Tab-separated table of C-alpha atoms and ligand atoms in Angstrom:
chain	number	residue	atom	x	y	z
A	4	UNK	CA	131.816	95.242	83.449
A	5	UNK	CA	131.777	98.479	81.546
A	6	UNK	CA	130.725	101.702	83.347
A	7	UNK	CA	127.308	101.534	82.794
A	8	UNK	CA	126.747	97.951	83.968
A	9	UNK	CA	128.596	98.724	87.339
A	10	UNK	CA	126.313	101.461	87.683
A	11	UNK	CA	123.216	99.543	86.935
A	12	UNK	CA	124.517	96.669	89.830
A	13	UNK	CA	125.977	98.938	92.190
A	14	UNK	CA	124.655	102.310	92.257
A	15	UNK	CA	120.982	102.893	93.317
A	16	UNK	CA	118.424	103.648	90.326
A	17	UNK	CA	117.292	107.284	91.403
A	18	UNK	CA	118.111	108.659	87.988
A	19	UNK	CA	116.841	108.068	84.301
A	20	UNK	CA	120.450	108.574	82.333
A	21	UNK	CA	121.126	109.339	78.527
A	22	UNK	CA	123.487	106.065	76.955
A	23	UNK	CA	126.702	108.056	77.256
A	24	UNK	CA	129.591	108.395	79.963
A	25	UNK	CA	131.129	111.157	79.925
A	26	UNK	CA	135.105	111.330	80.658
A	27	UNK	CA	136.493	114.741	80.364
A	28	UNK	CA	135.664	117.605	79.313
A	29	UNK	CA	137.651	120.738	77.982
A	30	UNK	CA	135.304	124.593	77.572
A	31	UNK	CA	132.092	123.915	75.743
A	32	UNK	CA	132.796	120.314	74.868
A	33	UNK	CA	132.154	117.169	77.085
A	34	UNK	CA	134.270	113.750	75.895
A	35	UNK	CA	132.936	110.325	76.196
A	36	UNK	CA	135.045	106.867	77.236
A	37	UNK	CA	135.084	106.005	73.134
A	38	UNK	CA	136.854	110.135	72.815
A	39	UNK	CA	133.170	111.047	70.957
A	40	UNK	CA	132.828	114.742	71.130
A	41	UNK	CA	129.571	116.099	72.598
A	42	UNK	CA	128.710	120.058	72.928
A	43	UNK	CA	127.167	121.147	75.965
A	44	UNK	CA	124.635	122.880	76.746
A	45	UNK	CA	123.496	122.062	79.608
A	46	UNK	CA	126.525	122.869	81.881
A	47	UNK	CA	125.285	119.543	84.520
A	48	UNK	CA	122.467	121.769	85.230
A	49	UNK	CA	123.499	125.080	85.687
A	50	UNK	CA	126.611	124.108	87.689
A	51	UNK	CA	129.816	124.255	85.518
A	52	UNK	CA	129.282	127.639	84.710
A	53	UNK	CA	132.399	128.670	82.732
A	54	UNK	CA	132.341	125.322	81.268
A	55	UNK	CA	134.314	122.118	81.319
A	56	UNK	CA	138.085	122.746	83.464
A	57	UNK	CA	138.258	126.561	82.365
A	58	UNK	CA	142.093	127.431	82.974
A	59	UNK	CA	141.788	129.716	85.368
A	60	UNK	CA	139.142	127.982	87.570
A	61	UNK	CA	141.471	124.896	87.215
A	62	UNK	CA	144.537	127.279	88.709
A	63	UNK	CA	142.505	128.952	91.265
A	64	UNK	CA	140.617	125.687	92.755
A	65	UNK	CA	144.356	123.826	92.506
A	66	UNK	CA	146.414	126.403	94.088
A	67	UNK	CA	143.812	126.054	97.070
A	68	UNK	CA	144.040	121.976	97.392
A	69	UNK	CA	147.528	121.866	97.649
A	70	UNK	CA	147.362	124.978	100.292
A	71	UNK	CA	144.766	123.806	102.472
A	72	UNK	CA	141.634	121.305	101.594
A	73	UNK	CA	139.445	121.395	104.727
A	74	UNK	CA	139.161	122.948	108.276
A	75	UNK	CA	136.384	122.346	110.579
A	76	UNK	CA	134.084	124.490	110.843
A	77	UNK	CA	135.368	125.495	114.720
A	78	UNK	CA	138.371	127.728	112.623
A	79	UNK	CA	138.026	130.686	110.858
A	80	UNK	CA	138.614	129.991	106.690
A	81	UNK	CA	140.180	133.015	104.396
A	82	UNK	CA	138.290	131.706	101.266
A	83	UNK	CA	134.787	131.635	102.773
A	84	UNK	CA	135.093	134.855	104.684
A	85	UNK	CA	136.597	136.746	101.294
A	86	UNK	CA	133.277	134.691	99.142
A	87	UNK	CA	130.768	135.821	101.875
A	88	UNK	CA	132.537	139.507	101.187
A	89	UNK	CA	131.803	139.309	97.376
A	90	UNK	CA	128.412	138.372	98.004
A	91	UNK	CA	127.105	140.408	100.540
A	92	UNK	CA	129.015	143.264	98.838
A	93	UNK	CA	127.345	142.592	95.313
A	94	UNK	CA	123.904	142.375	96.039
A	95	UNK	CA	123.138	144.566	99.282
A	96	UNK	CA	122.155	141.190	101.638
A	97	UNK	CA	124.038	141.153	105.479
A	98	UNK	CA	125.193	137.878	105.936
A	99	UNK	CA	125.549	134.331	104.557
A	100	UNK	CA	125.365	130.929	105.839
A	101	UNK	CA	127.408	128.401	103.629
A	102	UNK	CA	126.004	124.567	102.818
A	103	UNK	CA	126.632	122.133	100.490
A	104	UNK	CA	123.700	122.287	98.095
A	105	UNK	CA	120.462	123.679	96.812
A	106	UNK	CA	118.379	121.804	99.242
A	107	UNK	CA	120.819	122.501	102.365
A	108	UNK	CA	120.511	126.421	101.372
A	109	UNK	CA	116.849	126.151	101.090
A	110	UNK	CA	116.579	124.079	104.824
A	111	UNK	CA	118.749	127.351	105.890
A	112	UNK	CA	116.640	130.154	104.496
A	113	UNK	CA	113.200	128.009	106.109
A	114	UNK	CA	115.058	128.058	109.491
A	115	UNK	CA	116.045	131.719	109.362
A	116	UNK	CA	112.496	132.449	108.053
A	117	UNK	CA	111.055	130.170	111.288
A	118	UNK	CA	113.367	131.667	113.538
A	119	UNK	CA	112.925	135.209	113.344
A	120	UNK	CA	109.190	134.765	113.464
A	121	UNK	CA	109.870	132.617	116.232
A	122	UNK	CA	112.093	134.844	117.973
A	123	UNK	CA	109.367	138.014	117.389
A	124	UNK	CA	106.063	136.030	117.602
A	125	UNK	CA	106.213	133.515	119.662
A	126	UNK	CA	105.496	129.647	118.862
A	127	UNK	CA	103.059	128.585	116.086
A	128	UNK	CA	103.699	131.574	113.619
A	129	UNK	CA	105.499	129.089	111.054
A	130	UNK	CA	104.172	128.614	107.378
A	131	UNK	CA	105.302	129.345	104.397
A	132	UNK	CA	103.822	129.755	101.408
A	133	UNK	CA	104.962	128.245	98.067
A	134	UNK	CA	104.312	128.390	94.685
A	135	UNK	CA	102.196	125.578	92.182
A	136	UNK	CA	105.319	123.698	89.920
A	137	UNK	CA	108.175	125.063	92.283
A	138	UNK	CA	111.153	123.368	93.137
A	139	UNK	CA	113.115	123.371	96.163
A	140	UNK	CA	115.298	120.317	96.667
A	141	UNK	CA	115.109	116.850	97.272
A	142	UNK	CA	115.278	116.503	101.430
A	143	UNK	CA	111.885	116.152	103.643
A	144	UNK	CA	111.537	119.523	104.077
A	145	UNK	CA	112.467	120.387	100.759
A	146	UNK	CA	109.880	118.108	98.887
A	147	UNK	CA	107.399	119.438	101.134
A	148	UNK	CA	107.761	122.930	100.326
A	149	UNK	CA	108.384	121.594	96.369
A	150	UNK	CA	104.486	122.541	95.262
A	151	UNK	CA	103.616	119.547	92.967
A	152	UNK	CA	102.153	117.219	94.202
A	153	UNK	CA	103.676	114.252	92.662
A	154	UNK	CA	107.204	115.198	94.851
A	155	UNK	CA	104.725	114.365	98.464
A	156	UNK	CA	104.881	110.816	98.231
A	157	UNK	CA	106.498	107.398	99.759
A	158	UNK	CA	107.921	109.381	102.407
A	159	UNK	CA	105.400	110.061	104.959
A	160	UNK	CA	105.390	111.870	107.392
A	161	UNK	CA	106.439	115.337	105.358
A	162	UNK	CA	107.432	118.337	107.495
A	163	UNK	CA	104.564	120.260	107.995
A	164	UNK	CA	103.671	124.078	107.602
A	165	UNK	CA	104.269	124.508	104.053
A	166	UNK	CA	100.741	126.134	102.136
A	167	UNK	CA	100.956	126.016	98.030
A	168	UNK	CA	99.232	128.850	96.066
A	169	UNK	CA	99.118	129.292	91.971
A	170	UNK	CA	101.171	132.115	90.879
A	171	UNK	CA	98.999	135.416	91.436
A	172	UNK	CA	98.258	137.567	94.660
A	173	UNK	CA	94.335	136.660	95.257
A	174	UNK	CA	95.957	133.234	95.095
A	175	UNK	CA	98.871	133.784	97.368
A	176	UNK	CA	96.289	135.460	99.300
A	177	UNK	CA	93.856	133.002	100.042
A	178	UNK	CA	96.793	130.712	101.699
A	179	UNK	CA	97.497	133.438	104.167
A	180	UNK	CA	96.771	132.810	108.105
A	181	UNK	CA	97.755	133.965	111.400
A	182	UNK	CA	100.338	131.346	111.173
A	183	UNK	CA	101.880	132.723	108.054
A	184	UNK	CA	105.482	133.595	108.151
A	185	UNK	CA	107.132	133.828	104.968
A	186	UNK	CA	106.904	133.016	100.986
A	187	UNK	CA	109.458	131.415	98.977
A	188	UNK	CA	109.502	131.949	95.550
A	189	UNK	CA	111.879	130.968	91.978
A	190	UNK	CA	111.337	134.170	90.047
A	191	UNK	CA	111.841	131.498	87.066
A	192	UNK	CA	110.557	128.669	87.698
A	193	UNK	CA	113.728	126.026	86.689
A	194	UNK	CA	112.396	122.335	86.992
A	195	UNK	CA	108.850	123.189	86.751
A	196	UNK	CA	109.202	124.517	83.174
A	197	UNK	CA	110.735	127.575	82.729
A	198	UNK	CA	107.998	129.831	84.211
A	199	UNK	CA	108.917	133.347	83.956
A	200	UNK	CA	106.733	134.971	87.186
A	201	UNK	CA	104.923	138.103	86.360
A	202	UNK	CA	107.135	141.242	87.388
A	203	UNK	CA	103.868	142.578	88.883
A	204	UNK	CA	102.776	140.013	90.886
A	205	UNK	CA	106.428	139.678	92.280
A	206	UNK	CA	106.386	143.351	92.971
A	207	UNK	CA	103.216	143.289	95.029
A	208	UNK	CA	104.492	139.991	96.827
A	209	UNK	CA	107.366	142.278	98.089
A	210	UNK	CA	104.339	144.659	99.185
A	211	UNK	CA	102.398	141.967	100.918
A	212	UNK	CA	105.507	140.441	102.672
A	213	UNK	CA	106.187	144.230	103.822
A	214	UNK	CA	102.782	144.981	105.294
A	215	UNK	CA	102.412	141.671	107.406
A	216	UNK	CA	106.148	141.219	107.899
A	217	UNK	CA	106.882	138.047	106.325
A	218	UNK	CA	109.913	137.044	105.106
A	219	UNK	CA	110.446	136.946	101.477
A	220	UNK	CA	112.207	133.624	100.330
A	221	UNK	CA	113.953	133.506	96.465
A	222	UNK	CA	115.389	130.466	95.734
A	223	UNK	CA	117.754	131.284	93.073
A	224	UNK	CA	119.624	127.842	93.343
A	225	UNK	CA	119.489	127.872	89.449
A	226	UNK	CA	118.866	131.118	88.369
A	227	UNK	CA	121.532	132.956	90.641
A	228	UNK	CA	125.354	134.067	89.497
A	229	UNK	CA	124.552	135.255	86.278
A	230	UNK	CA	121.955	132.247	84.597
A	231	UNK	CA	119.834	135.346	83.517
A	232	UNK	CA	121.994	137.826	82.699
A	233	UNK	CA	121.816	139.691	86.367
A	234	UNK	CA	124.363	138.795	89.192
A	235	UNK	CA	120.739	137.574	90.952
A	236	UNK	CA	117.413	136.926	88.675
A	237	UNK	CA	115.855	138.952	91.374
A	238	UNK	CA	117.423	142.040	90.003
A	239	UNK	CA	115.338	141.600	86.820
A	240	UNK	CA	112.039	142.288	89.039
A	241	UNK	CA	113.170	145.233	90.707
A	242	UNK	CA	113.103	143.562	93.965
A	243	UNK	CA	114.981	142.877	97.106
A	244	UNK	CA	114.250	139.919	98.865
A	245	UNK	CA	115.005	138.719	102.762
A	246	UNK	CA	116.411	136.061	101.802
A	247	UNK	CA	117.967	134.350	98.720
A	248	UNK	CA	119.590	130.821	98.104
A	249	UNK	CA	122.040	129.954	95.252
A	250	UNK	CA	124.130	126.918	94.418
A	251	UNK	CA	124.516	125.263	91.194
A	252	UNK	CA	126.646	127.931	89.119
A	253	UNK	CA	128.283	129.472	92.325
A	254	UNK	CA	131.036	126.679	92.829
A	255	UNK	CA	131.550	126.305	88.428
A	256	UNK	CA	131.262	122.256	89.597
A	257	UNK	CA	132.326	122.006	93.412
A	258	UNK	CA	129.109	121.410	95.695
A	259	UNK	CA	128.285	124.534	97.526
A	260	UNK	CA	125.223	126.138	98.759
A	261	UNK	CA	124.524	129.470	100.336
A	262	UNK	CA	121.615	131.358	102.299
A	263	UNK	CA	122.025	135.520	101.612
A	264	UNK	CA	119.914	137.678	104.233
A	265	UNK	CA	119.186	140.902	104.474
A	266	UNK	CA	120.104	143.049	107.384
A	267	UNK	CA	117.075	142.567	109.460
A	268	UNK	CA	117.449	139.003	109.713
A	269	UNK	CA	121.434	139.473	110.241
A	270	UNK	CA	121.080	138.452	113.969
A	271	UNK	CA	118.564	135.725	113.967
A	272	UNK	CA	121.030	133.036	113.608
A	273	UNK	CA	122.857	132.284	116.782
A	274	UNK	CA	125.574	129.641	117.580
A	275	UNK	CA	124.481	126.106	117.263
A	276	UNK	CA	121.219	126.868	115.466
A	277	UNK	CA	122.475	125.661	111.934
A	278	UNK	CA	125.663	123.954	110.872
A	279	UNK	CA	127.514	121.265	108.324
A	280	UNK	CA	130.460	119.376	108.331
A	281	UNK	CA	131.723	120.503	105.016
A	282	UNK	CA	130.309	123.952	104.691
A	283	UNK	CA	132.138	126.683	103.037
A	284	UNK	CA	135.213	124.327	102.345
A	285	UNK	CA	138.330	126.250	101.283
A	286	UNK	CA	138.914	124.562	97.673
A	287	UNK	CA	135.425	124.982	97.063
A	288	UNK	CA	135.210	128.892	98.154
A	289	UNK	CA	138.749	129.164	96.231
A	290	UNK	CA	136.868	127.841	93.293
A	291	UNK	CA	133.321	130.269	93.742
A	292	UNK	CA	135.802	133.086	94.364
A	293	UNK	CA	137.264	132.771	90.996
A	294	UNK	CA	133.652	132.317	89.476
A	295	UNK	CA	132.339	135.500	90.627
A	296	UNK	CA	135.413	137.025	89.543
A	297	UNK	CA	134.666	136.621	86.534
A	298	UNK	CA	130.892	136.510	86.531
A	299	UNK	CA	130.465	139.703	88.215
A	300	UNK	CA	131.251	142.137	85.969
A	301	UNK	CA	128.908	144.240	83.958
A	302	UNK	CA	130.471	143.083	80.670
A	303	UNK	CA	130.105	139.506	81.699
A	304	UNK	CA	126.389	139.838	82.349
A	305	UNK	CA	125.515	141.805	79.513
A	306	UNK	CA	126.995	139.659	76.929
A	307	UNK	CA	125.043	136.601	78.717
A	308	UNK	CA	121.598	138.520	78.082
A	309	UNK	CA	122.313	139.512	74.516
A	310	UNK	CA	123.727	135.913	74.196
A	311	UNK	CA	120.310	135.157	75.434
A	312	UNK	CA	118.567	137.138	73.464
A	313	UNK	CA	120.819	135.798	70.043
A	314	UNK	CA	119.521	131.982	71.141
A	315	UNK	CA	115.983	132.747	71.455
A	316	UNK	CA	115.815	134.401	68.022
A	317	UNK	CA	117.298	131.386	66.665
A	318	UNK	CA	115.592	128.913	68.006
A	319	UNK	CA	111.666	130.662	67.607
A	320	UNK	CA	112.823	130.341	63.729
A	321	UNK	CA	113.110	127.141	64.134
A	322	UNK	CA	110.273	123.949	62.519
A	323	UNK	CA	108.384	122.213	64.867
A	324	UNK	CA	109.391	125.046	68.016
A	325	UNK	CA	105.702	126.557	69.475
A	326	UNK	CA	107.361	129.025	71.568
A	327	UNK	CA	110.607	130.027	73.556
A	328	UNK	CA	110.726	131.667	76.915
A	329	UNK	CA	113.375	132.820	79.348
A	330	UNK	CA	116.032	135.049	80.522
A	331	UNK	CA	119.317	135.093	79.815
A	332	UNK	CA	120.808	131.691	79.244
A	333	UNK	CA	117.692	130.072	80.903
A	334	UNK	CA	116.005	128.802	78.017
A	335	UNK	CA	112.747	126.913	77.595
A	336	UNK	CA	111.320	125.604	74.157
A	337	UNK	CA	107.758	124.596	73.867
A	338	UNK	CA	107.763	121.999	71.007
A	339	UNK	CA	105.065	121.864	68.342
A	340	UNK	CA	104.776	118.035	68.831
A	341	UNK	CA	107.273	115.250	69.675
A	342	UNK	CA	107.994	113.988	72.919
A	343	UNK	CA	110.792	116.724	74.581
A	344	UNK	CA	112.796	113.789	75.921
A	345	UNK	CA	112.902	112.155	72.768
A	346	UNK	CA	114.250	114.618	70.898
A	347	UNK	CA	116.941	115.491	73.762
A	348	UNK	CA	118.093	111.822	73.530
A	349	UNK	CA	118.426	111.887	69.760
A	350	UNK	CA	120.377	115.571	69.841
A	351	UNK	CA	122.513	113.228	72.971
A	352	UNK	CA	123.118	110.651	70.601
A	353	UNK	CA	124.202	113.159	67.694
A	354	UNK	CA	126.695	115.278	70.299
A	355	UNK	CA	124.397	117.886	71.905
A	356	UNK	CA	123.916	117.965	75.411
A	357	UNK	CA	120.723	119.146	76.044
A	358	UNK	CA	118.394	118.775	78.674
A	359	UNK	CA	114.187	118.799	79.732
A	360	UNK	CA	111.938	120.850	82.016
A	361	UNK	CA	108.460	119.264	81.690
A	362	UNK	CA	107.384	118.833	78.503
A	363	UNK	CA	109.743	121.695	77.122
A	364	UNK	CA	113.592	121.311	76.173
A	365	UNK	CA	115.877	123.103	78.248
A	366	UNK	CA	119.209	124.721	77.584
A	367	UNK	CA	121.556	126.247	80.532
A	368	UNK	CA	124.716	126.735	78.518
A	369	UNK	CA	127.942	127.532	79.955
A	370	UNK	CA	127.891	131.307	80.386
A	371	UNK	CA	130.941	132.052	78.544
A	372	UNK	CA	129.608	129.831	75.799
A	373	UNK	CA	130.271	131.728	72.337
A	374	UNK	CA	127.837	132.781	69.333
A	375	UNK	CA	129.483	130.194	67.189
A	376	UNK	CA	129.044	127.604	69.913
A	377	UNK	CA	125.290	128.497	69.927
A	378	UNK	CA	124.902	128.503	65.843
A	379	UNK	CA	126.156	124.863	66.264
A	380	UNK	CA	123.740	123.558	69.228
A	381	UNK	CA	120.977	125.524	66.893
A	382	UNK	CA	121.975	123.511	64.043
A	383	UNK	CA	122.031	120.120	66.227
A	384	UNK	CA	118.349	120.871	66.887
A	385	UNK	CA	117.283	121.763	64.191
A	386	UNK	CA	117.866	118.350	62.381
A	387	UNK	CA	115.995	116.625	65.248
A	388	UNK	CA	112.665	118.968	65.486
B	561	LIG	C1	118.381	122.267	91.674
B	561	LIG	C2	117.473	123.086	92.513
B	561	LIG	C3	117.345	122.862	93.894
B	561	LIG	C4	118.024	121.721	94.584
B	561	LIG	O1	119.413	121.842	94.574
B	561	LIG	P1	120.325	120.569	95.001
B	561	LIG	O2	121.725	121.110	94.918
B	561	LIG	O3	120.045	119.485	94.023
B	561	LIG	O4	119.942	120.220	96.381
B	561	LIG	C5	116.547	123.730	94.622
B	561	LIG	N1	115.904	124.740	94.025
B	561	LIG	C6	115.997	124.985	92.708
B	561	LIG	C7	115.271	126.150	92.113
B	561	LIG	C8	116.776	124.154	91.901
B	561	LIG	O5	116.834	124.369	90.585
């Protein structure tokens, strides 16, 4: 049986998949089993964020296997304590809390969020607010606070305590109780279409959470290390939040998660309250270390905005493109007509990697992807509009 038959017998159908395996995979370019070249733009989602087996990530994440490749969790790791450094250092939080994945940072931040309220309030103070087409991860708890309603289904009962409102304060607002204590929002909106929040309403979110001391959630799972064009998208609203998640781009491909707090929540976490087996794992944190190395640095960051800026002029030229919205290389196109996941499996089947949000294409390039690179996945398009 060939690769896609073994998956169809043996591995459980959770995911719709484009006809191609991919094999290997060298910068910008992905290779199938047959050697057919494919351009990516998509980076797996966000993840591989300097591309396919960049040399130095390769070095950096190797050097660390054949060091060390796991320690429990009981022993103190050099890689994780020097990441959590970078982190806290770069963006003003306290503390992090390492997991494996979007959803496990997310569980994190609703803990911390529960606990300190908790810890100050007293029982029953434990909602949190969400937003209308969010996304927050794929677990029970996760799905519940995901608010669309066509994620709260089959798996009854959800975890409770998690209110939805539309994007706007009055909104936002009108889902506030006694029992409130927090909000969690994407500043852009990944999965549920590329929804750019308003910098105002953000703003007086910050306000809100301020006056009736709830704790500010941004999940920046997929927008965080440098998707658009800031170290954190959160930095684009003039904001600080309590708490922020990231994930995909942090590890450039390994699975890591982490949960960023700010100083007043630094203590809320105590010993046994959270916890995972492979949590801040050594090659992995080797492998983020060398990401943000590179990431983090003003020159990186600016060339991914006016990247970003160079793709959305070239694609609003396009035929048959309504509109195109994001921020740095977080791209949504609004199609005049055609079916979005049509058209992605046609540019697929012509060598463009290229992904959906809704009914809008997506692109999450690799951040180091180059102009010329771009021109190319343009030109891919193009023929397909
Ligand atoms: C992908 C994503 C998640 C879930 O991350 P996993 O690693 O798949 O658990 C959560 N929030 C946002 C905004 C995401 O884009």
């Amino acid at each position: 049986m060939n690769t896609k038959e073994l998956d169809n017998k043996y591995i459980m159908h959770t995911y719709g998949r484009y006809d191609v395996a991919l094999k290997s995979g060298k910068g910008r370019y992905a290779y199938d089993e047959d050697g057919k070249r494919y351009l990516d733009v998509s980076s797996g989602i966000g993840v591989n964020a300097l591309g396919y087996c960049d040399e130095g990530y390769v070095k950096a994440v190797s050097a660390q296997l054949s060091e060390i490749q796991h320690m429990s969790n009981y022993f103190y790791c050099p890689q994780a304590s020097k990441l959590a450094e970078t982190l806290c250092e770069a963006t003003g939080f306290s503390k992090v809390c390492f997991g494996n994945s979007g959803a496990e940072a997310n569980e994190c931040a609703i803990k911390v969020a529960r606990k300190y309220s908790f810890d100050k309030y007293g029982e029953g103070r434990n909602e949190i607010i969400t937003l209308s087409n969010s996304f927050h991860g794929r677990t029970v708890t996760t799905l519940s606070a995901t608010g669309q309603d066509v994620f709260h289904n089959y798996f009854f009962p959800f975890t409770e305590g998690f209110m939805y409102a539309d994007p706007d304060l009055d909104s936002v607002k009108a889902q506030l109780t006694e029992s409130t204590c927090g909000v969690l929002i994407e500043c852009v909106q990944g999965e549920g279409g590329v929804n750019i929040l308003d910098k105002d309403f953000v703003k007086a979110l910050r306000e809100l959470c301020d006056e009736r001391d709830l704790v500010l959630i941004v999940d920046e799972v997929q927008t965080g290390i440098g998707r658009t064009g800031r170290l954190f998208c959160f930095e684009n609203f003039g904001i600080m939040p309590d708490l922020a998640t990231c994930a995909k781009g942090l590890g450039g491909g390994l699975p890591i998660g982490a949960c960023l707090c700010a100083e007043k929540l630094a203590g809320v976490m105590t010993p046994s309250t959270h916890g995972s087996t492979f949590a801040a794992n050594p090659v992995v944190c080797a492998g983020a270390n060398y990401i943000l190395s590179v990431v983090n640095t003003e020159e990186f960051l600016s060339e991914v905005r006016a990247k970003g800026e160079y793709l959305k002029e070239k694609l609003s030229a396009l035929k048959g493109v309504k509109s195109v919205r994001g921020l740095g290389l977080m791209i949504g196109i609004e199609l005049e007509n055609g079916d979005a996941h049509e058209i992605a499996a046609k540019c697929v089947e012509d060598g463009l990697l290229i992904i959906t949000a809704k009914s809008l294409l997506r692109m999450l390039p690799p951040l180091n992807i180059t102009r010329d690179e771009l021109d190319e996945a343009v030109a891919i398009l193009a023929e397909n509009l």
